[in-house]
Amino acid sequence: MSYISPASRGLRPKVENYAPGFCWTEELFMEWDVGEEEEASVAHSTSSTVVDAFTRFCLLGALLAPIRVLLAFIVLFLLWPFAWLQVAGLTEEQLQEPITGWRKTVCHNGVLGLSRLLFFLLGFLRIRVRGQRASCLQAPVLVAAPHSTFFDPIVLLPCDLPKVVSRAENLSVPVIGALLRFNQAILVSRHDPASRRRVVEEVRRRATSGGKWPQVLFFPEGTCSNKKALLKFKPGAFIAGVPVQPVLIRYPNSLDTTSWAWRGPGVLKVLWLTASQPCSIVDVEFLPVYHPSLEESRDPTLYANNVQRVMAQALGIPATECEFVGSLPVIVVGRLKVALEPQLWELRRVLRKAGLSPGCVDAGAEPGRSRMISQEEFARQLQLSDPQTVAGAFSYFQQDANGLVDFRDVALALAALDGNRSLEELTCLAFELFAEEQTEGPTRLLYRDGFSTILHLLLGSPRPAAVTLHAELCQAGSCQGLSLCQFQDFSLRDPLHEKLFSTYLRPSQIPNASSPGSPTARANGTVQAPKQKGD
């Protein structure tokens, strides 16, 4: 038998099935040439199996899924009276202490039983538990991973409904808000900077209560991934410096219908696909309690990274530096945080689809001075007529309160997409556009706003991370800004950053809309297979 390269057959993996930032390898898709007769037999058998599976899936999806979802929603609303009863009549001051007595006995058991029934109706007929859950004295904090779906709260059941951390905005959601009050969840508001500090204090208070409070459960990745790698753990669960117990979540089903990750299927599709399966299984495994060292208890980030590696090893998957900043997936490269897929690439696809070559646009931005333009002026400048294309391209730039964008942003993006400039010329242009004149002397310096704008446009770096990096780079000098030489030392003469800028900005490695089969360059030098239509 001979090995047949999947690339030679035009095979490409789905992007959401692989960890962000990792290249796919042919070994993952190894096929064997078994001869023409055997191949024909296998093809016929596979075809029949696929047809049978598709027919069964359509029947189950049309008949079983609607019934399951309807019954599950009925049970969800039946949870509300139990959740309401536990906190009814209690003051905010009383809710600052754990609920005991008949309220806990009746309402806790009622919610626990109905929650198990809800997941059973959705098709999760079996919850297999491995290992032993530690007591709240042994491990006040539980950390669960990988977080891959909105079904993951099923892990609360074998953990006896521990307390959770949730967004304050969820309190306004019907039924969900009542369940969060029942749970005495720790609430964090993304719009209130002081909220995070209060959450840290509350987590520390409960974790160090000596067993008075039930355990607190965290999903330290902070968002859903595709289960093929662990995202970087956020330090919130580890700030208290107390022992934690890692909890692994697996869905060992023949068909993965539960994953709800970035650029994956939506809520309704995942719910319908999962409810269409005859039986779904979830494995919950309790690992041994992780006791932090003195150094880890003082450094939550170190603690989080070490626990992430332990859990990744137990799962047999990589532990990555990839994380989400808002809705943007980023990875750490040297001292930089960069987007996995900068919006610059998507802008190039939009302009190519519209038949526009960036080099044909007169980007006459004035160096050092901002000129705010409207969407109409943007369309005229880029010679775009289709309203949908104009709106799509305009949305890639940061807008002010009046809905205007800085034309320097547009000029730099077009120059980067043009491909006729070397990296040195492009960084020179970026500096000229955003550097500011000094009050004394002829020197022009690049301050934090301009620096963060350049990195955000070219590499997709989150602005707060770029501002922090700018402060670090300026520490070596007496000025609060960077000279052209310093900026190019950082971007072009540092080997790691030079490779990064080269990978992201050279036209040969930027994805081309006209060649959907071409691979996508990644920040770490690997290649990601292109997304298939409908993924």
Short mmCIF file of C-alpha atoms in Angstrom, two decimals:
data_model
loop_
_atom_site.label_atom_id
_atom_site.label_comp_id
_atom_site.label_asym_id
_atom_site.label_seq_id
_atom_site.Cartn_x
_atom_site.Cartn_y
_atom_site.Cartn_z
CA MET A 1 0.00 0.00 0.00
CA SER A 2 1.21 3.49 -0.80
CA TYR A 3 0.54 6.70 1.03
CA ILE A 4 -1.56 9.23 -0.87
CA SER A 5 -1.16 12.87 0.08
CA PRO A 6 -4.47 14.50 0.90
CA ALA A 7 -3.23 17.68 -0.77
CA SER A 8 -2.93 15.76 -4.04
CA ARG A 9 -6.61 14.89 -3.78
CA GLY A 10 -7.61 18.44 -2.98
CA LEU A 11 -8.55 17.60 0.62
CA ARG A 12 -8.54 20.38 3.19
CA PRO A 13 -9.66 20.24 6.81
CA LYS A 14 -12.34 22.47 8.26
CA VAL A 15 -10.80 25.38 10.11
CA GLU A 16 -12.97 25.07 13.21
CA ASN A 17 -11.73 21.50 13.70
CA TYR A 18 -8.18 22.66 14.40
CA ALA A 19 -6.59 24.78 17.04
CA PRO A 20 -6.07 28.42 16.10
CA GLY A 21 -2.45 29.13 15.31
CA PHE A 22 -1.51 25.55 14.51
CA CYS A 23 -0.79 24.17 11.08
CA TRP A 24 -2.58 21.12 9.79
CA THR A 25 -0.38 18.22 8.74
CA GLU A 26 -0.91 15.52 6.18
CA GLU A 27 -0.42 12.87 8.87
CA LEU A 28 -3.76 13.91 10.32
CA PHE A 29 -5.44 12.99 7.06
CA MET A 30 -3.50 9.87 6.12
CA GLU A 31 -5.15 7.73 3.45
CA TRP A 32 -4.02 4.45 1.98
CA ASP A 33 -4.21 3.26 -1.59
CA VAL A 34 -5.92 -0.13 -1.28
CA GLY A 35 -6.26 -0.80 -4.98
CA GLU A 36 -9.04 -0.08 -7.46
CA GLU A 37 -11.35 -2.99 -6.54
CA GLU A 38 -11.06 -2.44 -2.84
CA GLU A 39 -11.45 1.30 -3.33
CA ALA A 40 -14.63 0.82 -5.37
CA SER A 41 -16.03 -1.51 -2.71
CA VAL A 42 -15.22 0.92 0.06
CA ALA A 43 -16.68 3.83 -1.93
CA HIS A 44 -19.95 1.92 -2.50
CA SER A 45 -20.18 0.93 1.17
CA THR A 46 -19.40 4.45 2.31
CA SER A 47 -21.97 5.92 -0.08
CA SER A 48 -24.70 3.62 1.25
CA THR A 49 -23.75 4.41 4.83
CA VAL A 50 -23.83 8.14 4.19
CA VAL A 51 -27.26 7.93 2.51
CA ASP A 52 -28.66 5.86 5.40
CA ALA A 53 -27.19 8.21 7.98
CA PHE A 54 -28.52 11.26 6.13
CA THR A 55 -32.02 9.76 5.86
CA ARG A 56 -32.04 8.85 9.55
CA PHE A 57 -30.71 12.29 10.47
CA CYS A 58 -33.45 14.05 8.48
CA LEU A 59 -36.17 11.95 10.13
CA LEU A 60 -34.79 12.52 13.61
CA GLY A 61 -34.28 16.21 12.91
CA ALA A 62 -37.84 16.63 11.68
CA LEU A 63 -39.56 14.51 14.34
CA LEU A 64 -37.38 14.09 17.42
CA ALA A 65 -35.65 17.48 17.65
CA PRO A 66 -38.82 19.66 17.81
CA ILE A 67 -40.37 17.47 20.51
CA ARG A 68 -37.18 17.46 22.58
CA VAL A 69 -36.65 21.19 22.33
CA LEU A 70 -40.29 21.93 23.22
CA LEU A 71 -40.20 19.68 26.30
CA ALA A 72 -36.82 21.13 27.35
CA PHE A 73 -38.21 24.67 27.21
CA ILE A 74 -41.19 23.60 29.32
CA VAL A 75 -38.82 22.19 31.95
CA LEU A 76 -36.70 25.36 31.76
CA PHE A 77 -39.74 27.45 32.71
CA LEU A 78 -40.62 24.99 35.48
CA LEU A 79 -37.25 25.82 37.02
CA TRP A 80 -38.33 29.41 37.59
CA PRO A 81 -40.65 28.82 40.64
CA PHE A 82 -37.90 26.92 42.51
CA ALA A 83 -35.33 29.58 41.66
CA TRP A 84 -37.69 32.38 42.73
CA LEU A 85 -38.71 30.64 45.98
CA GLN A 86 -35.12 30.34 47.23
CA VAL A 87 -34.50 34.11 47.20
CA ALA A 88 -38.06 35.40 47.74
CA GLY A 89 -38.29 37.79 50.65
CA LEU A 90 -34.53 37.93 51.28
CA THR A 91 -32.75 41.27 51.44
CA GLU A 92 -29.55 42.05 49.53
CA GLU A 93 -27.70 41.89 52.82
CA GLN A 94 -28.99 38.37 53.52
CA LEU A 95 -27.99 37.29 50.01
CA GLN A 96 -24.39 38.17 50.82
CA GLU A 97 -24.28 34.99 52.92
CA PRO A 98 -24.90 31.40 51.74
CA ILE A 99 -28.54 30.31 51.90
CA THR A 100 -29.28 27.49 54.35
CA GLY A 101 -32.29 25.69 55.86
CA TRP A 102 -35.43 24.60 54.07
CA ARG A 103 -34.87 26.99 51.18
CA LYS A 104 -31.64 25.27 50.26
CA THR A 105 -33.01 21.75 50.80
CA VAL A 106 -36.21 22.15 48.78
CA CYS A 107 -35.12 24.58 46.06
CA HIS A 108 -31.61 23.18 45.56
CA ASN A 109 -32.86 19.62 45.06
CA GLY A 110 -35.72 20.81 42.86
CA VAL A 111 -33.44 22.79 40.55
CA LEU A 112 -30.89 19.96 40.47
CA GLY A 113 -33.49 17.36 39.48
CA LEU A 114 -35.19 19.51 36.85
CA SER A 115 -31.82 20.52 35.37
CA ARG A 116 -30.89 16.89 34.90
CA LEU A 117 -34.28 16.28 33.26
CA LEU A 118 -33.72 19.26 30.94
CA PHE A 119 -30.42 17.91 29.63
CA PHE A 120 -31.91 14.41 29.39
CA LEU A 121 -34.69 15.74 27.16
CA LEU A 122 -32.11 17.43 24.93
CA GLY A 123 -30.50 14.03 24.32
CA PHE A 124 -27.80 13.87 27.01
CA LEU A 125 -28.88 10.47 28.25
CA ARG A 126 -25.59 9.68 29.97
CA ILE A 127 -23.25 11.77 32.13
CA ARG A 128 -20.19 9.66 32.88
CA VAL A 129 -18.19 10.83 35.87
CA ARG A 130 -14.58 9.89 36.49
CA GLY A 131 -12.45 10.76 39.47
CA GLN A 132 -13.57 12.16 42.80
CA ARG A 133 -14.86 15.67 43.40
CA ALA A 134 -12.99 17.40 46.20
CA SER A 135 -14.80 19.10 49.08
CA CYS A 136 -15.02 22.87 49.29
CA LEU A 137 -12.40 22.76 52.05
CA GLN A 138 -9.97 20.82 49.85
CA ALA A 139 -10.58 22.92 46.70
CA PRO A 140 -12.74 26.06 47.03
CA VAL A 141 -12.45 26.67 43.26
CA LEU A 142 -13.26 24.38 40.31
CA VAL A 143 -11.88 25.15 36.84
CA ALA A 144 -13.56 23.44 33.87
CA ALA A 145 -12.18 23.11 30.34
CA PRO A 146 -12.34 22.94 27.42
CA HIS A 147 -15.25 25.35 27.18
CA SER A 148 -16.72 24.52 23.79
CA THR A 149 -20.48 24.95 23.93
CA PHE A 150 -23.46 26.46 25.73
CA PHE A 151 -24.21 22.89 26.88
CA ASP A 152 -21.17 23.00 29.18
CA PRO A 153 -23.26 24.06 32.23
CA ILE A 154 -24.13 20.35 32.37
CA VAL A 155 -20.91 20.09 34.38
CA LEU A 156 -22.75 21.85 37.24
CA LEU A 157 -24.80 18.70 37.87
CA PRO A 158 -22.04 16.31 39.02
CA CYS A 159 -20.50 19.28 40.88
CA ASP A 160 -23.73 19.74 42.92
CA LEU A 161 -24.54 23.19 41.47
CA PRO A 162 -21.52 25.24 42.53
CA LYS A 163 -21.59 29.03 42.34
CA VAL A 164 -20.64 30.59 39.00
CA VAL A 165 -19.35 33.86 37.58
CA SER A 166 -21.58 35.46 34.95
CA ARG A 167 -22.17 38.72 33.13
CA ALA A 168 -24.42 41.15 34.98
CA GLU A 169 -26.36 41.69 31.74
CA ASN A 170 -27.68 38.12 32.00
CA LEU A 171 -29.82 39.11 34.99
CA SER A 172 -32.31 40.69 32.58
CA VAL A 173 -32.75 37.45 30.58
CA PRO A 174 -36.02 35.68 31.51
CA VAL A 175 -35.56 32.53 33.62
CA ILE A 176 -31.76 32.76 33.26
CA GLY A 177 -31.75 35.83 35.50
CA ALA A 178 -33.82 34.00 38.13
CA LEU A 179 -31.43 31.04 38.01
CA LEU A 180 -28.44 33.35 38.51
CA ARG A 181 -30.10 34.88 41.59
CA PHE A 182 -30.86 31.38 42.86
CA ASN A 183 -27.22 30.45 42.34
CA GLN A 184 -26.00 33.60 44.12
CA ALA A 185 -23.70 34.01 41.13
CA ILE A 186 -20.81 36.46 41.14
CA LEU A 187 -21.73 39.08 38.56
CA VAL A 188 -19.30 41.09 36.46
CA SER A 189 -20.19 44.04 34.23
CA ARG A 190 -18.04 44.58 31.15
CA HIS A 191 -19.08 48.24 31.07
CA ASP A 192 -18.00 49.05 34.64
CA PRO A 193 -14.22 49.04 35.24
CA ALA A 194 -14.75 48.88 39.02
CA SER A 195 -16.86 45.73 38.60
CA ARG A 196 -13.81 43.54 37.97
CA ARG A 197 -12.18 44.69 41.18
CA ARG A 198 -15.34 43.87 43.16
CA VAL A 199 -15.52 40.45 41.53
CA VAL A 200 -11.92 39.71 42.50
CA GLU A 201 -12.67 40.69 46.10
CA GLU A 202 -15.84 38.57 46.17
CA VAL A 203 -14.08 35.51 44.71
CA ARG A 204 -11.33 35.87 47.30
CA ARG A 205 -13.89 36.26 50.11
CA ARG A 206 -15.81 33.13 49.15
CA ALA A 207 -12.72 31.05 48.38
CA THR A 208 -11.19 31.82 51.77
CA SER A 209 -14.40 31.33 53.80
CA GLY A 210 -13.19 28.03 55.22
CA GLY A 211 -15.94 25.93 53.61
CA LYS A 212 -18.79 28.29 54.54
CA TRP A 213 -19.53 28.98 50.87
CA PRO A 214 -20.00 26.25 48.24
CA GLN A 215 -17.35 25.89 45.55
CA VAL A 216 -17.06 28.45 42.77
CA LEU A 217 -16.87 27.12 39.19
CA PHE A 218 -14.91 28.94 36.48
CA PHE A 219 -14.48 28.37 32.76
CA PRO A 220 -11.01 29.98 32.69
CA GLU A 221 -10.80 30.18 28.89
CA GLY A 222 -13.52 32.82 29.08
CA THR A 223 -15.11 31.84 25.77
CA CYS A 224 -15.89 28.81 23.64
CA SER A 225 -13.22 27.09 21.55
CA ASN A 226 -13.20 24.05 19.27
CA LYS A 227 -11.84 21.52 21.82
CA LYS A 228 -8.70 20.96 19.72
CA ALA A 229 -6.55 23.15 21.99
CA LEU A 230 -6.91 25.08 25.23
CA LEU A 231 -7.11 28.84 24.99
CA LYS A 232 -4.99 30.88 27.37
CA PHE A 233 -6.50 30.77 30.87
CA LYS A 234 -7.60 34.07 32.38
CA PRO A 235 -6.24 34.63 35.91
CA GLY A 236 -9.59 35.36 37.64
CA ALA A 237 -10.00 31.84 39.05
CA PHE A 238 -6.48 31.87 40.45
CA ILE A 239 -6.29 35.29 42.10
CA ALA A 240 -7.24 33.98 45.54
CA GLY A 241 -4.20 31.68 45.49
CA VAL A 242 -6.18 28.75 46.93
CA PRO A 243 -6.08 25.12 45.71
CA VAL A 244 -8.20 24.43 42.62
CA GLN A 245 -9.56 21.23 41.16
CA PRO A 246 -9.37 20.91 37.36
CA VAL A 247 -12.48 19.43 35.72
CA LEU A 248 -12.29 18.04 32.18
CA ILE A 249 -15.31 18.06 29.86
CA ARG A 250 -15.46 15.70 26.89
CA TYR A 251 -18.19 14.88 24.38
CA PRO A 252 -17.10 11.44 23.07
CA ASN A 253 -19.82 11.15 20.43
CA SER A 254 -19.29 9.85 16.90
CA LEU A 255 -20.60 13.14 15.49
CA ASP A 256 -19.61 16.46 17.03
CA THR A 257 -22.82 18.48 17.14
CA THR A 258 -22.15 20.44 20.33
CA SER A 259 -19.24 22.72 19.37
CA TRP A 260 -20.22 26.39 19.38
CA ALA A 261 -17.03 28.23 18.58
CA TRP A 262 -15.78 31.29 16.73
CA ARG A 263 -17.07 31.33 13.15
CA GLY A 264 -18.88 28.05 13.77
CA PRO A 265 -22.60 27.23 13.56
CA GLY A 266 -25.04 29.38 15.49
CA VAL A 267 -27.08 28.60 18.60
CA LEU A 268 -30.17 27.28 16.82
CA LYS A 269 -28.18 25.04 14.49
CA VAL A 270 -26.16 23.53 17.35
CA LEU A 271 -29.32 23.01 19.41
CA TRP A 272 -31.16 21.38 16.50
CA LEU A 273 -28.24 19.14 15.51
CA THR A 274 -27.70 17.94 19.07
CA ALA A 275 -31.40 17.32 19.73
CA SER A 276 -31.49 15.28 16.50
CA GLN A 277 -29.05 12.70 17.85
CA PRO A 278 -30.53 9.54 19.42
CA CYS A 279 -28.12 9.78 22.35
CA SER A 280 -25.41 12.23 23.37
CA ILE A 281 -22.80 11.43 25.99
CA VAL A 282 -20.73 13.77 28.13
CA ASP A 283 -17.72 12.74 30.21
CA VAL A 284 -16.82 14.77 33.30
CA GLU A 285 -13.44 13.96 34.84
CA PHE A 286 -12.19 15.34 38.14
CA LEU A 287 -8.41 15.61 38.22
CA PRO A 288 -6.43 15.68 41.49
CA VAL A 289 -6.51 18.96 43.39
CA TYR A 290 -3.77 21.36 42.26
CA HIS A 291 -1.99 22.98 45.21
CA PRO A 292 -0.18 26.17 44.20
CA SER A 293 3.40 26.84 45.16
CA LEU A 294 4.29 30.01 47.03
CA GLU A 295 5.33 31.62 43.74
CA GLU A 296 2.09 30.58 42.00
CA SER A 297 -0.07 31.87 44.85
CA ARG A 298 1.57 35.27 44.41
CA ASP A 299 1.37 35.25 40.59
CA PRO A 300 -2.12 34.37 39.25
CA THR A 301 -0.90 34.36 35.64
CA LEU A 302 1.81 31.79 36.39
CA TYR A 303 -0.71 29.75 38.37
CA ALA A 304 -3.20 29.84 35.48
CA ASN A 305 -0.57 28.86 32.89
CA ASN A 306 0.61 25.88 34.93
CA VAL A 307 -2.92 24.58 35.53
CA GLN A 308 -3.64 25.04 31.81
CA ARG A 309 -0.66 22.84 30.94
CA VAL A 310 -1.76 20.15 33.40
CA MET A 311 -5.26 20.05 31.90
CA ALA A 312 -3.97 20.12 28.32
CA GLN A 313 -1.69 17.18 29.06
CA ALA A 314 -4.58 15.21 30.54
CA LEU A 315 -6.72 16.00 27.50
CA GLY A 316 -3.91 15.22 25.05
CA ILE A 317 -4.22 18.59 23.29
CA PRO A 318 -1.94 21.66 23.05
CA ALA A 319 -1.99 24.51 25.55
CA THR A 320 -1.91 27.71 23.49
CA GLU A 321 -1.32 31.41 24.08
CA CYS A 322 -4.40 32.17 22.00
CA GLU A 323 -7.09 34.19 23.74
CA PHE A 324 -10.08 36.34 22.88
CA VAL A 325 -10.01 40.11 23.37
CA GLY A 326 -13.68 40.99 23.01
CA SER A 327 -14.71 39.07 19.92
CA LEU A 328 -11.20 39.11 18.43
CA PRO A 329 -9.02 35.98 18.71
CA VAL A 330 -5.40 36.95 19.34
CA ILE A 331 -2.10 35.22 20.07
CA VAL A 332 1.07 36.42 21.75
CA VAL A 333 4.16 36.74 19.54
CA GLY A 334 7.14 38.07 21.45
CA ARG A 335 5.89 41.19 23.20
CA LEU A 336 3.04 41.62 20.74
CA LYS A 337 -0.56 40.52 20.78
CA VAL A 338 -1.76 40.03 17.21
CA ALA A 339 -5.03 38.91 15.64
CA LEU A 340 -5.19 35.45 14.15
CA GLU A 341 -6.84 36.97 11.10
CA PRO A 342 -6.36 40.76 10.91
CA GLN A 343 -9.26 42.70 9.48
CA LEU A 344 -6.82 43.97 6.87
CA TRP A 345 -7.05 40.58 5.17
CA GLU A 346 -10.83 40.68 5.10
CA LEU A 347 -10.73 44.24 3.74
CA ARG A 348 -8.53 43.02 0.90
CA ARG A 349 -11.10 40.34 0.06
CA VAL A 350 -13.88 42.93 0.00
CA LEU A 351 -11.95 45.28 -2.28
CA ARG A 352 -10.87 42.46 -4.60
CA LYS A 353 -14.46 41.26 -4.85
CA ALA A 354 -15.47 44.79 -5.83
CA GLY A 355 -12.77 44.75 -8.54
CA LEU A 356 -10.75 47.52 -6.88
CA SER A 357 -6.96 47.54 -6.84
CA PRO A 358 -5.64 49.46 -3.79
CA GLY A 359 -2.78 50.83 -5.86
CA CYS A 360 -5.21 52.69 -8.13
CA VAL A 361 -6.60 54.79 -5.26
CA ASP A 362 -5.15 58.22 -4.63
CA ALA A 363 -4.58 58.04 -0.87
CA GLY A 364 -3.47 61.63 -0.40
CA ALA A 365 -3.50 61.70 3.40
CA GLU A 366 -1.61 64.53 5.02
CA PRO A 367 1.21 63.29 7.28
CA GLY A 368 0.75 63.99 10.98
CA ARG A 369 -2.73 65.46 10.61
CA SER A 370 -6.02 63.65 10.84
CA ARG A 371 -8.73 64.27 8.26
CA MET A 372 -12.06 62.80 9.22
CA ILE A 373 -14.23 61.57 6.36
CA SER A 374 -17.79 60.32 6.11
CA GLN A 375 -18.95 57.10 4.49
CA GLU A 376 -20.02 59.02 1.39
CA GLU A 377 -16.59 60.63 1.00
CA PHE A 378 -14.99 57.26 1.66
CA ALA A 379 -16.99 55.78 -1.24
CA ARG A 380 -15.95 58.60 -3.57
CA GLN A 381 -12.30 58.33 -2.58
CA LEU A 382 -12.21 54.59 -3.20
CA GLN A 383 -14.46 54.82 -6.27
CA LEU A 384 -16.99 52.36 -4.83
CA SER A 385 -20.62 52.42 -5.92
CA ASP A 386 -22.21 49.35 -4.34
CA PRO A 387 -23.76 50.44 -0.99
CA GLN A 388 -23.21 47.03 0.61
CA THR A 389 -19.53 46.99 -0.35
CA VAL A 390 -19.07 50.56 0.88
CA ALA A 391 -20.69 49.79 4.24
CA GLY A 392 -18.64 46.61 4.62
CA ALA A 393 -15.31 48.28 3.82
CA PHE A 394 -16.07 51.37 5.92
CA SER A 395 -16.86 49.23 8.98
CA TYR A 396 -13.25 47.99 9.15
CA PHE A 397 -12.05 51.38 10.37
CA GLN A 398 -12.57 52.87 13.80
CA GLN A 399 -15.31 55.49 13.77
CA ASP A 400 -15.71 58.45 16.09
CA ALA A 401 -18.93 59.55 17.80
CA ASN A 402 -20.10 61.18 14.54
CA GLY A 403 -19.53 58.07 12.44
CA LEU A 404 -16.40 59.47 10.74
CA VAL A 405 -13.07 57.73 10.17
CA ASP A 406 -9.55 59.13 9.96
CA PHE A 407 -8.41 59.07 6.34
CA ARG A 408 -4.87 58.31 7.48
CA ASP A 409 -6.18 54.90 8.59
CA VAL A 410 -7.57 54.32 5.12
CA ALA A 411 -4.35 55.48 3.43
CA LEU A 412 -2.17 53.14 5.50
CA ALA A 413 -4.47 50.16 4.94
CA LEU A 414 -4.50 50.73 1.19
CA ALA A 415 -0.73 51.11 1.12
CA ALA A 416 -0.31 47.83 2.99
CA LEU A 417 -2.66 46.06 0.58
CA ASP A 418 -1.05 47.56 -2.52
CA GLY A 419 2.02 45.33 -2.24
CA ASN A 420 4.31 47.65 -4.23
CA ARG A 421 6.13 48.94 -1.13
CA SER A 422 8.84 47.15 0.78
CA LEU A 423 8.38 46.66 4.50
CA GLU A 424 10.85 49.46 5.18
CA GLU A 425 8.91 51.84 2.94
CA LEU A 426 5.62 50.81 4.52
CA THR A 427 6.85 51.36 8.10
CA CYS A 428 8.30 54.71 6.95
CA LEU A 429 4.90 55.71 5.56
CA ALA A 430 3.14 54.58 8.74
CA PHE A 431 5.52 56.67 10.83
CA GLU A 432 5.09 59.73 8.59
CA LEU A 433 1.30 59.48 8.75
CA PHE A 434 0.97 59.16 12.52
CA ALA A 435 4.11 60.75 14.02
CA GLU A 436 3.69 64.19 15.57
CA GLU A 437 5.90 67.26 15.52
CA GLN A 438 7.82 68.12 18.67
CA THR A 439 7.24 71.52 20.26
CA GLU A 440 11.00 71.92 20.46
CA GLY A 441 13.32 70.74 17.71
CA PRO A 442 12.68 69.24 14.26
CA THR A 443 12.30 65.63 15.47
CA ARG A 444 8.97 63.89 14.95
CA LEU A 445 7.90 61.19 17.42
CA LEU A 446 5.34 58.41 17.34
CA TYR A 447 3.15 58.58 20.43
CA ARG A 448 0.96 55.86 21.88
CA ASP A 449 -2.22 56.68 19.93
CA GLY A 450 -0.45 56.58 16.58
CA PHE A 451 1.55 53.50 17.55
CA SER A 452 -1.57 51.59 18.65
CA THR A 453 -3.41 52.63 15.48
CA ILE A 454 -0.59 51.32 13.26
CA LEU A 455 -0.41 47.96 15.03
CA HIS A 456 -4.18 47.62 15.06
CA LEU A 457 -4.47 48.33 11.34
CA LEU A 458 -1.54 46.20 10.15
CA LEU A 459 -1.54 43.32 12.64
CA GLY A 460 -4.93 43.47 14.30
CA SER A 461 -3.35 44.11 17.73
CA PRO A 462 -5.83 45.14 20.44
CA ARG A 463 -5.31 48.83 21.19
CA PRO A 464 -4.87 48.46 24.98
CA ALA A 465 -2.14 45.85 24.45
CA ALA A 466 -0.41 48.11 21.92
CA VAL A 467 -0.53 51.05 24.33
CA THR A 468 1.10 48.92 27.04
CA LEU A 469 3.81 47.82 24.61
CA HIS A 470 4.47 51.44 23.57
CA ALA A 471 5.03 52.36 27.23
CA GLU A 472 7.54 49.50 27.57
CA LEU A 473 9.43 50.59 24.46
CA CYS A 474 9.59 54.18 25.68
CA GLN A 475 11.03 53.23 29.07
CA ALA A 476 14.51 52.93 27.58
CA GLY A 477 14.51 56.59 26.52
CA SER A 478 13.62 59.87 28.11
CA CYS A 479 10.88 60.71 25.59
CA GLN A 480 7.25 59.62 25.59
CA GLY A 481 7.42 58.80 21.89
CA LEU A 482 9.39 56.67 19.43
CA SER A 483 11.65 57.97 16.69
CA LEU A 484 11.59 56.45 13.21
CA CYS A 485 14.78 54.52 13.99
CA GLN A 486 13.30 53.11 17.21
CA PHE A 487 10.06 52.15 15.48
CA GLN A 488 11.90 50.31 12.71
CA ASP A 489 14.24 48.65 15.20
CA PHE A 490 11.13 47.21 16.83
CA SER A 491 9.26 46.25 13.67
CA LEU A 492 11.99 45.27 11.20
CA ARG A 493 15.24 44.56 13.04
CA ASP A 494 13.90 42.33 15.78
CA PRO A 495 14.00 38.82 14.17
CA LEU A 496 10.68 37.69 15.64
CA HIS A 497 8.79 40.89 14.86
CA GLU A 498 10.35 41.15 11.39
CA LYS A 499 9.04 37.69 10.58
CA LEU A 500 5.65 38.67 11.97
CA PHE A 501 5.38 41.86 9.89
CA SER A 502 6.62 39.99 6.84
CA THR A 503 4.09 37.17 7.29
CA TYR A 504 1.16 39.52 7.76
CA LEU A 505 1.98 42.19 5.19
CA ARG A 506 3.72 40.64 2.19
CA PRO A 507 1.17 40.16 -0.58
CA SER A 508 2.27 36.62 -1.36
CA GLN A 509 1.14 35.54 2.10
CA ILE A 510 -2.01 37.63 2.48
CA PRO A 511 -5.10 35.55 1.60
CA ASN A 512 -6.40 36.15 -1.88
CA ALA A 513 -10.12 36.19 -2.48
CA SER A 514 -9.59 35.05 -6.04
CA SER A 515 -7.86 31.84 -4.96
CA PRO A 516 -9.99 30.21 -2.28
CA GLY A 517 -7.86 27.11 -2.23
CA SER A 518 -4.71 28.92 -1.17
CA PRO A 519 -3.52 28.46 2.40
CA THR A 520 -3.53 31.24 4.98
CA ALA A 521 -0.32 32.35 6.64
CA ARG A 522 -0.38 32.48 10.41
CA ALA A 523 1.52 34.68 12.82
CA ASN A 524 3.73 31.86 13.99
CA GLY A 525 4.76 30.99 10.47
CA THR A 526 2.39 28.04 10.13
CA VAL A 527 -0.23 27.64 7.44
CA GLN A 528 -3.94 27.28 8.02
CA ALA A 529 -6.15 25.58 5.50
CA PRO A 530 -8.81 27.82 3.96
CA LYS A 531 -12.35 27.78 5.26
CA GLN A 532 -14.78 25.76 3.19
CA LYS A 533 -18.04 27.34 2.14
CA GLY A 534 -20.65 26.94 4.81
CA ASP A 535 -18.22 26.16 7.65
#
